[in-house]
Amino acid sequence: MSKFLECIGVGKIYPGKTEPVEALRGIDFTCDAGDFVCLLGRSGCGKSTLLQMVAGLEKPTSGQIVIANRELDGPSPEAAIVFQDHGLFPWMTVQKNVEFNMKARGVLAAERRATATQFIEMTSLTGFADRYPHELSGGMRQRVGIARALTTRPKALLMDEPFGALDAQTRGKLQDEVLQIWEKQRTTVLFVTHSIDEALLLADRILVFSPRPGRIAADIKVDLPRPRTSQSPGFVALARELRGLVGADREID
Amino acid sequence: MQFRRALGLLPLALLLLAWELAVQAKVYPPVLLPPPAKVLMVFIDDWDTVLGNALASISRVAVGISLAFLFAVPLGLMIGRYRLLDTMTDWSIQIFRSIPPIALIPMALLFLGIGDKPAIALIFLAGTWPLLINTIFGVRGIERTLLKVAKAARASEFLVMKDIILPAALPAIFTGLRLAVGGGWLTVVTAEMIAVKSGLGYMILNAQLTFRSDLIIAGIIVIGAIGLLADQAVRMVRAHVCRWQEGLTASPE
């Protein structure tokens, strides 16, 4: 597998009101194309900040981020991001929302429509293309967000606690769907979560973050066979190890 | 629902009743306070005077508010989007919006003479400030994630303005439009009493000079009725344009 994403000595310091706040320090890691990597840690440990920087939405104050051999300077065309609060445009129908990233790239209307329809189908949203976001459930809204991210066929899918606001059942269902999509598309996935179970169900590899300043405390390889459940052999032992590393209960926060 | 709506007529019916009783009781001589029936006759005997003047007033407001819309909405979108423009214009907006358009009548007469021009200029000013301020407010209220989605998708500034900033601000723009139309209507009647020789304001002032109190009251009724209709029209357009908002807000606006 080839090296796809590289963070070299990445740090982030916010100006802050009274004194500068160091959100991240010395983040070094590389990740191969096709990896499913979870960034795990309690809130405030900088894992979301790192994702925003990989997405090109924020600039690191030190170090550099390299995607597909190119140093990042603003959002990369190779990556697409999914936000926890969906980021759906309330005045656009599902169809128009899914088409947006393609529209931003100047894809022609007919092609946009066809591609959007394809991903609407893939994310089980068929029949809802003409609905507005507020008419959908939380899980469906997040499916729209995922469909929109996939339309440009990104090499990297960046997911910022995408299922954090969903109930357990919907969450489990969407986790399965994301795994299916990942297996089908073979994209690299960077997935921010504060749930140990979620990380263990999804990831090939888990980067555990510790807070103040945020840094990588451990880099855990997850070799459990797929499909996994929380009853899979080895799951419980790994969960215990991770719990020790993040220093909290199963659901941190 | 239909019946509930009819309740809105109750205060008007009571006012009409009080008016008729006051006439019967001879509170004022009939030459000052004509009975409702006589005022009704104005709409039959002098319909051409009333209609002609009403159309003159309406077209001035239509032109003045349209110009204000074309000026204030794009400007407001820019000010709302770009911090520097906001810093530059903030004080000026606060100063100029505090000046009642009526206070500018003398200056409008000096520079523009008697006629449509000063009236339209004043309506333009009356409409510009509420439109500008509400447009800026609408842009400010945009959800930050939506702008991040656009940035991550590398959308052009033009697309961001057209597909995100403008639709996000539309509900607020319509609030501004309602205020502008109301303010423009107040201004036209006043301006016509001084600066023009046609329109409803001119008509009722002239009616006072010729002791046509029936025409004065008829004029006032028409002014009020058009004010109501104009507001309803803006609300209907808003409900259509912003139909994606249905079910999002707590109460229908």
XYZ file of C-alpha atoms in Angstrom:
506
model
C 0.000 0.000 0.000
C 1.261 3.429 -0.840
C 1.592 6.318 1.522
C -1.357 8.615 1.029
C -1.525 11.047 3.929
C 1.344 12.353 5.963
C 1.381 14.697 8.950
C 4.821 15.985 9.871
C 5.222 17.794 13.174
C 1.774 19.348 12.880
C 0.837 21.797 15.638
C -1.947 24.287 16.120
C -2.034 27.253 18.466
C -5.114 29.465 18.714
C -4.642 33.101 19.737
C -7.206 32.775 22.548
C -8.774 35.597 24.553
C -6.198 36.005 27.299
C -3.348 33.739 26.270
C -2.618 31.441 23.320
C -4.180 27.986 23.505
C -2.165 25.091 22.175
C -4.655 22.699 20.604
C -2.208 20.266 19.037
C 1.514 19.588 19.345
C 3.874 17.489 17.265
C 1.432 15.322 15.369
C 3.373 12.815 13.277
C 1.735 10.007 11.410
C 1.360 8.573 7.962
C -1.523 6.639 6.614
C -1.700 4.357 3.592
C -4.233 4.592 0.806
C -7.338 2.621 1.684
C -6.789 2.671 5.453
C -9.661 3.190 7.828
C -8.176 5.283 10.637
C -10.097 6.460 13.692
C -8.985 9.469 15.689
C -10.139 8.675 19.210
C -10.089 10.845 22.280
C -12.161 12.839 24.695
C -13.526 16.198 23.646
C -11.004 18.992 23.604
C -8.076 16.772 22.671
C -7.683 18.343 19.238
C -8.815 15.385 17.120
C -11.443 17.472 15.303
C -8.955 20.292 14.844
C -6.592 17.856 13.138
C -9.360 16.674 10.828
C -10.272 20.272 9.925
C -6.635 20.876 9.081
C -6.429 17.752 6.931
C -9.584 19.038 5.217
C -7.756 22.290 4.540
C -10.317 24.312 6.495
C -7.737 25.433 9.045
C -4.037 26.026 8.690
C -1.539 24.354 11.002
C 0.640 26.837 12.893
C 3.588 24.486 12.560
C 4.526 21.416 10.544
C 3.001 20.276 7.305
C 0.317 17.991 5.940
C 0.916 16.108 2.706
C -1.891 14.454 0.746
C -1.078 12.406 -2.348
C 2.477 13.794 -2.435
C 1.292 17.396 -2.393
C 1.687 19.724 0.562
C -1.681 20.967 1.659
C -2.567 24.585 1.089
C -6.321 24.857 1.404
C -8.875 22.094 0.750
C -7.576 19.231 -1.360
C -9.571 18.023 -4.370
C -8.703 14.478 -3.260
C -10.645 14.757 0.012
C -14.262 15.255 1.044
C -15.586 15.944 4.517
C -18.705 14.890 6.436
C -19.694 17.022 9.418
C -21.416 16.019 12.640
C -24.169 18.591 12.078
C -24.617 17.441 8.446
C -23.964 20.840 6.870
C -26.948 20.382 4.586
C -28.359 23.461 2.895
C -31.901 23.769 4.233
C -33.147 25.543 1.095
C -31.976 22.765 -1.227
C -33.695 19.463 -1.797
C -31.789 16.260 -1.112
C -30.980 16.061 -4.812
C -29.541 19.596 -4.921
C -27.603 19.047 -1.715
C -26.006 15.907 -3.085
C -25.158 17.744 -6.310
C -23.464 20.677 -4.575
C -19.856 19.443 -4.442
C -20.037 18.563 -8.126
C -21.569 21.941 -8.946
C -18.662 23.590 -7.134
C -16.360 21.754 -9.541
C -18.256 22.846 -12.592
C -19.680 19.417 -13.435
C -22.461 19.817 -16.000
C -26.071 19.574 -14.855
C -26.945 16.326 -16.635
C -23.910 14.507 -15.287
C -24.539 15.949 -11.812
C -28.051 14.629 -11.846
C -27.022 11.151 -12.929
C -24.174 10.862 -10.411
C -26.316 12.244 -7.592
C -29.036 9.719 -8.354
C -26.476 6.931 -8.201
C -25.219 7.965 -4.744
C -28.720 8.679 -3.470
C -29.442 5.068 -4.312
C -26.245 3.828 -2.685
C -27.136 5.595 0.570
C -30.721 4.224 0.535
C -32.290 7.644 -0.028
C -34.189 6.739 -3.178
C -37.619 8.344 -3.055
C -36.427 11.244 -0.921
C -34.610 13.206 -3.629
C -37.192 15.994 -3.656
C -37.490 16.357 0.124
C -35.962 19.190 2.088
C -33.497 18.328 4.890
C -35.893 19.285 7.703
C -38.297 16.645 6.443
C -35.729 13.894 7.086
C -34.655 12.060 10.230
C -31.194 12.665 11.669
C -29.863 9.422 10.220
C -31.166 10.234 6.751
C -29.690 13.711 6.877
C -26.304 12.218 7.613
C -26.744 9.830 4.686
C -27.261 12.884 2.475
C -24.042 14.354 3.860
C -22.196 11.123 3.058
C -23.723 10.880 -0.417
C -22.657 14.450 -1.144
C -19.095 13.708 -0.030
C -18.886 10.608 -2.232
C -20.037 12.224 -5.484
C -16.608 13.605 -6.352
C -15.108 10.143 -5.775
C -12.609 11.407 -3.211
C -9.532 9.368 -2.345
C -10.018 10.381 1.284
C -13.236 10.620 3.239
C -12.897 12.788 6.340
C -15.630 12.232 8.916
C -15.931 14.529 11.913
C -17.952 12.647 14.549
C -20.571 11.995 11.888
C -22.795 9.832 14.076
C -22.315 11.656 17.367
C -25.817 13.111 17.354
C -27.658 9.899 16.439
C -29.406 7.313 18.587
C -27.619 3.986 19.115
C -29.703 2.011 16.632
C -29.361 4.476 13.749
C -25.716 4.821 14.579
C -25.107 1.090 14.287
C -26.891 0.973 10.949
C -24.900 3.872 9.518
C -21.638 2.364 10.780
C -22.423 -0.761 8.757
C -23.248 1.333 5.713
C -20.038 3.317 5.963
C -18.072 0.068 6.130
C -19.878 -1.227 3.042
C -19.149 1.992 1.182
C -15.527 1.893 2.285
C -15.150 -1.696 1.125
C -16.758 -0.863 -2.204
C -14.988 2.451 -2.906
C -11.702 1.653 -1.198
C -11.246 5.236 -0.077
C -9.029 6.204 2.802
C -11.225 7.102 5.765
C -10.244 9.391 8.624
C -12.952 9.114 11.229
C -13.125 11.226 14.385
C -14.992 9.705 17.303
C -15.050 9.712 21.083
C -16.603 6.268 21.256
C -14.200 3.379 21.877
C -16.749 0.870 20.553
C -17.258 2.833 17.374
C -13.527 3.039 16.777
C -13.111 -0.699 17.337
C -16.002 -1.608 15.059
C -14.704 0.503 12.197
C -10.976 1.071 12.189
C -7.900 -0.723 10.897
C -5.975 1.574 13.122
C -6.789 3.854 16.009
C -4.867 6.989 16.898
C -5.554 7.733 20.551
C -5.335 11.422 21.449
C -4.574 12.873 24.832
C -5.482 16.435 25.737
C -3.744 19.718 26.669
C -2.013 20.026 24.331
C -3.549 17.486 21.987
C -1.087 14.821 20.852
C -1.095 11.218 19.756
C -0.762 9.043 22.860
C -0.935 5.699 21.096
C -1.191 4.193 17.647
C -3.139 0.928 17.879
C -3.498 -1.564 15.077
C -6.856 -3.346 15.040
C -6.497 -6.769 13.473
C -9.937 -8.104 14.389
C -11.647 -9.902 11.474
C -14.595 -8.184 9.837
C -17.527 -7.985 10.190
C -17.059 -7.185 13.867
C -19.415 -6.912 16.784
C -18.726 -5.885 20.337
C -18.821 -9.634 21.116
C -16.022 -10.437 18.667
C -13.114 -12.287 20.267
C -10.403 -9.816 21.121
C -12.802 -6.858 21.109
C -13.185 -6.727 24.870
C -9.454 -6.916 25.503
C -8.736 -4.137 23.023
C -11.546 -2.032 24.445
C -10.040 -2.414 27.911
C -6.632 -1.407 26.620
C -8.080 1.659 24.897
C -10.060 2.607 27.973
C -6.841 2.629 29.922
C -5.175 4.783 27.274
C -7.869 7.431 27.073
C -8.381 7.202 30.809
C -12.141 7.056 30.885
C -15.194 4.862 30.599
C -16.404 3.265 27.403
C -18.078 6.496 26.270
C -15.669 9.235 27.042
C -17.040 12.708 27.876
C -59.466 28.657 10.025
C -61.511 30.733 7.581
C -63.747 31.776 10.448
C -60.779 32.678 12.633
C -59.408 34.895 9.873
C -62.717 36.733 9.701
C -62.137 37.789 13.315
C -59.637 40.287 11.907
C -62.603 42.260 10.579
C -64.114 42.705 14.046
C -62.202 45.853 15.121
C -62.908 47.416 11.735
C -66.633 46.679 12.059
C -66.649 48.209 15.545
C -64.902 51.319 14.236
C -67.481 51.632 11.453
C -70.275 51.279 13.998
C -68.757 53.957 16.252
C -68.403 56.231 13.262
C -72.064 55.815 12.268
C -73.175 56.381 15.890
C -71.061 59.532 16.110
C -72.722 60.833 12.949
C -76.203 59.966 14.299
C -75.410 61.707 17.593
C -74.157 64.741 15.636
C -70.844 64.878 17.549
C -69.484 66.946 14.642
C -71.444 68.754 11.900
C -71.870 66.588 8.756
C -69.569 68.860 6.772
C -66.694 67.763 9.038
C -67.756 64.188 9.737
C -69.724 62.755 6.817
C -71.666 59.494 7.306
C -70.066 56.248 6.027
C -72.648 56.099 3.239
C -71.502 59.435 1.845
C -67.862 58.324 1.890
C -68.914 55.159 0.086
C -70.422 57.386 -2.631
C -66.964 58.863 -3.251
C -65.869 55.480 -4.602
C -68.767 55.599 -7.066
C -68.846 59.273 -8.038
C -65.138 60.123 -7.842
C -63.646 56.709 -8.545
C -61.447 58.078 -11.329
C -59.852 60.685 -9.016
C -59.211 58.097 -6.320
C -57.923 55.464 -8.727
C -55.679 57.877 -10.622
C -54.075 59.207 -7.457
C -53.771 55.741 -5.931
C -51.957 54.485 -9.029
C -49.633 57.504 -8.934
C -48.713 56.730 -5.317
C -48.353 52.997 -5.912
C -46.077 53.426 -8.918
C -43.812 55.827 -6.982
C -43.467 53.298 -4.156
C -42.919 50.471 -6.642
C -40.127 52.343 -8.390
C -38.525 53.664 -5.185
C -38.575 50.325 -3.370
C -37.370 48.411 -6.433
C -34.394 50.738 -6.710
C -33.753 50.376 -2.974
C -33.916 46.576 -3.321
C -31.465 46.508 -6.230
C -29.090 48.748 -4.314
C -29.395 47.496 -0.739
C -29.574 43.715 -1.176
C -26.311 43.213 -3.130
C -24.589 45.769 -0.904
C -25.922 44.075 2.227
C -24.740 40.661 0.995
C -21.238 42.067 0.503
C -21.161 43.905 3.839
C -22.420 40.809 5.621
C -19.795 38.635 3.944
C -16.725 40.865 4.185
C -15.628 42.054 7.614
C -13.655 45.011 6.213
C -16.665 46.440 4.370
C -18.681 46.080 7.552
C -16.144 48.022 9.598
C -16.087 50.684 6.893
C -19.836 51.158 6.624
C -21.163 50.439 10.109
C -21.127 54.009 11.458
C -22.457 55.512 8.250
C -25.386 53.124 8.196
C -26.237 53.871 11.820
C -26.107 57.623 11.158
C -28.111 57.697 7.954
C -30.774 55.268 9.065
C -31.555 57.539 12.024
C -32.587 60.386 9.735
C -36.322 60.221 8.989
C -36.905 60.584 5.219
C -39.381 63.366 5.989
C -36.514 65.460 7.341
C -34.939 65.292 3.901
C -37.952 66.724 2.061
C -36.617 70.309 2.063
C -33.301 69.197 0.648
C -34.958 66.909 -1.902
C -37.045 69.886 -3.099
C -33.994 72.117 -3.391
C -32.010 69.603 -5.420
C -34.717 67.785 -7.364
C -37.529 70.320 -7.621
C -41.229 69.478 -7.529
C -42.359 66.197 -9.094
C -41.745 62.453 -9.082
C -38.021 62.681 -8.551
C -37.908 63.970 -4.954
C -40.745 61.614 -3.940
C -39.016 58.577 -5.428
C -35.691 59.611 -3.913
C -37.263 59.791 -0.464
C -38.978 56.403 -0.856
C -35.673 54.954 -2.011
C -34.028 56.203 1.187
C -36.905 55.019 3.347
C -36.595 51.537 1.856
C -32.817 51.276 1.681
C -32.024 51.167 5.406
C -34.372 48.402 6.543
C -33.408 46.340 3.490
C -29.707 46.895 4.020
C -29.720 46.202 7.739
C -31.872 43.085 7.453
C -29.806 41.710 4.572
C -26.608 42.124 6.603
C -28.322 40.509 9.573
C -29.462 37.615 7.392
C -25.946 36.953 6.100
C -24.563 37.041 9.645
C -27.036 34.433 10.811
C -25.742 31.785 8.416
C -24.675 28.494 9.971
C -20.885 28.247 9.965
C -20.814 24.624 8.909
C -22.492 25.591 5.617
C -19.633 27.923 4.743
C -17.172 25.176 5.660
C -18.969 22.784 3.314
C -18.575 25.331 0.527
C -14.929 25.926 1.328
C -14.136 22.224 1.500
C -15.859 21.768 -1.870
C -13.719 24.618 -3.189
C -16.775 26.501 -4.397
C -16.164 29.798 -6.183
C -17.020 33.035 -4.412
C -19.798 33.627 -6.928
C -21.379 30.238 -6.241
C -21.122 30.833 -2.487
C -22.936 34.154 -2.879
C -25.618 32.805 -5.197
C -26.295 29.368 -3.726
C -25.506 29.885 -0.046
C -25.329 33.478 1.184
C -28.331 34.766 -0.765
C -30.746 31.937 0.054
C -29.614 31.933 3.676
C -30.356 35.644 3.913
C -33.664 35.545 2.016
C -35.989 35.236 5.019
C -34.324 38.260 6.603
C -34.360 40.109 3.273
C -38.108 39.633 3.134
C -38.476 40.960 6.661
C -36.534 43.986 5.423
C -38.764 44.236 2.364
C -41.900 44.287 4.499
C -40.468 47.109 6.590
C -39.288 48.901 3.454
C -42.671 48.710 1.731
C -44.382 49.935 4.918
C -41.894 52.772 5.331
C -42.054 53.641 1.635
C -45.811 53.865 1.782
C -45.708 56.187 4.818
C -43.134 58.310 3.041
C -44.982 58.607 -0.273
C -48.116 60.005 1.337
C -46.125 62.587 3.269
C -43.951 63.513 0.309
C -46.990 63.961 -1.900
C -48.411 66.520 0.510
C -45.400 68.715 -0.174
C -43.360 67.734 -3.175
C -45.756 66.518 -5.895
C -49.092 67.511 -7.433
C -50.588 64.027 -7.639
C -51.069 60.932 -5.511
C -53.152 60.106 -2.456
C -51.220 62.475 -0.182
C -51.823 65.340 -2.584
C -55.462 64.282 -2.959
C -56.317 64.419 0.729
C -54.428 67.655 1.313
C -56.265 69.203 -1.626
C -59.573 67.846 -0.322
C -58.997 69.715 2.910
C -58.638 72.983 1.000
C -61.945 72.353 -0.796
C -63.773 71.109 2.338
C -64.286 67.607 0.888
C -64.059 65.723 4.167
C -65.678 62.700 2.485
C -62.781 62.615 0.026
C -60.261 62.943 2.886
C -61.736 59.947 4.682
C -62.010 57.964 1.442
C -58.341 58.744 0.777
C -57.332 57.572 4.246
C -59.272 54.335 3.788
C -57.541 53.692 0.474
C -54.121 54.418 1.986
C -54.766 51.929 4.781
C -56.203 49.298 2.444
C -53.261 49.490 0.040
C -50.870 49.284 3.001
C -52.559 46.061 4.088
C -52.601 44.592 0.584
C -48.953 45.445 -0.041
C -47.925 43.746 3.183
C -50.000 40.664 2.369
C -48.454 40.537 -1.103
C -44.908 40.600 0.303
C -45.835 37.884 2.793
C -47.236 35.699 0.050
C -44.139 36.061 -2.098
C -42.007 35.288 0.930
C -44.019 32.192 1.795
C -43.492 30.972 -1.762
C -39.798 31.815 -2.091
C -38.912 30.568 1.392
C -41.121 27.491 1.369
C -38.140 25.374 2.423
C -38.567 27.097 5.782
C -41.981 25.574 6.424
C -41.843 23.543 9.571
C -38.424 24.951 10.481
C -39.588 28.025 12.342
C -41.731 27.948 15.466
C -44.566 30.021 14.026
C -45.566 30.818 10.450
C -44.476 34.350 9.681
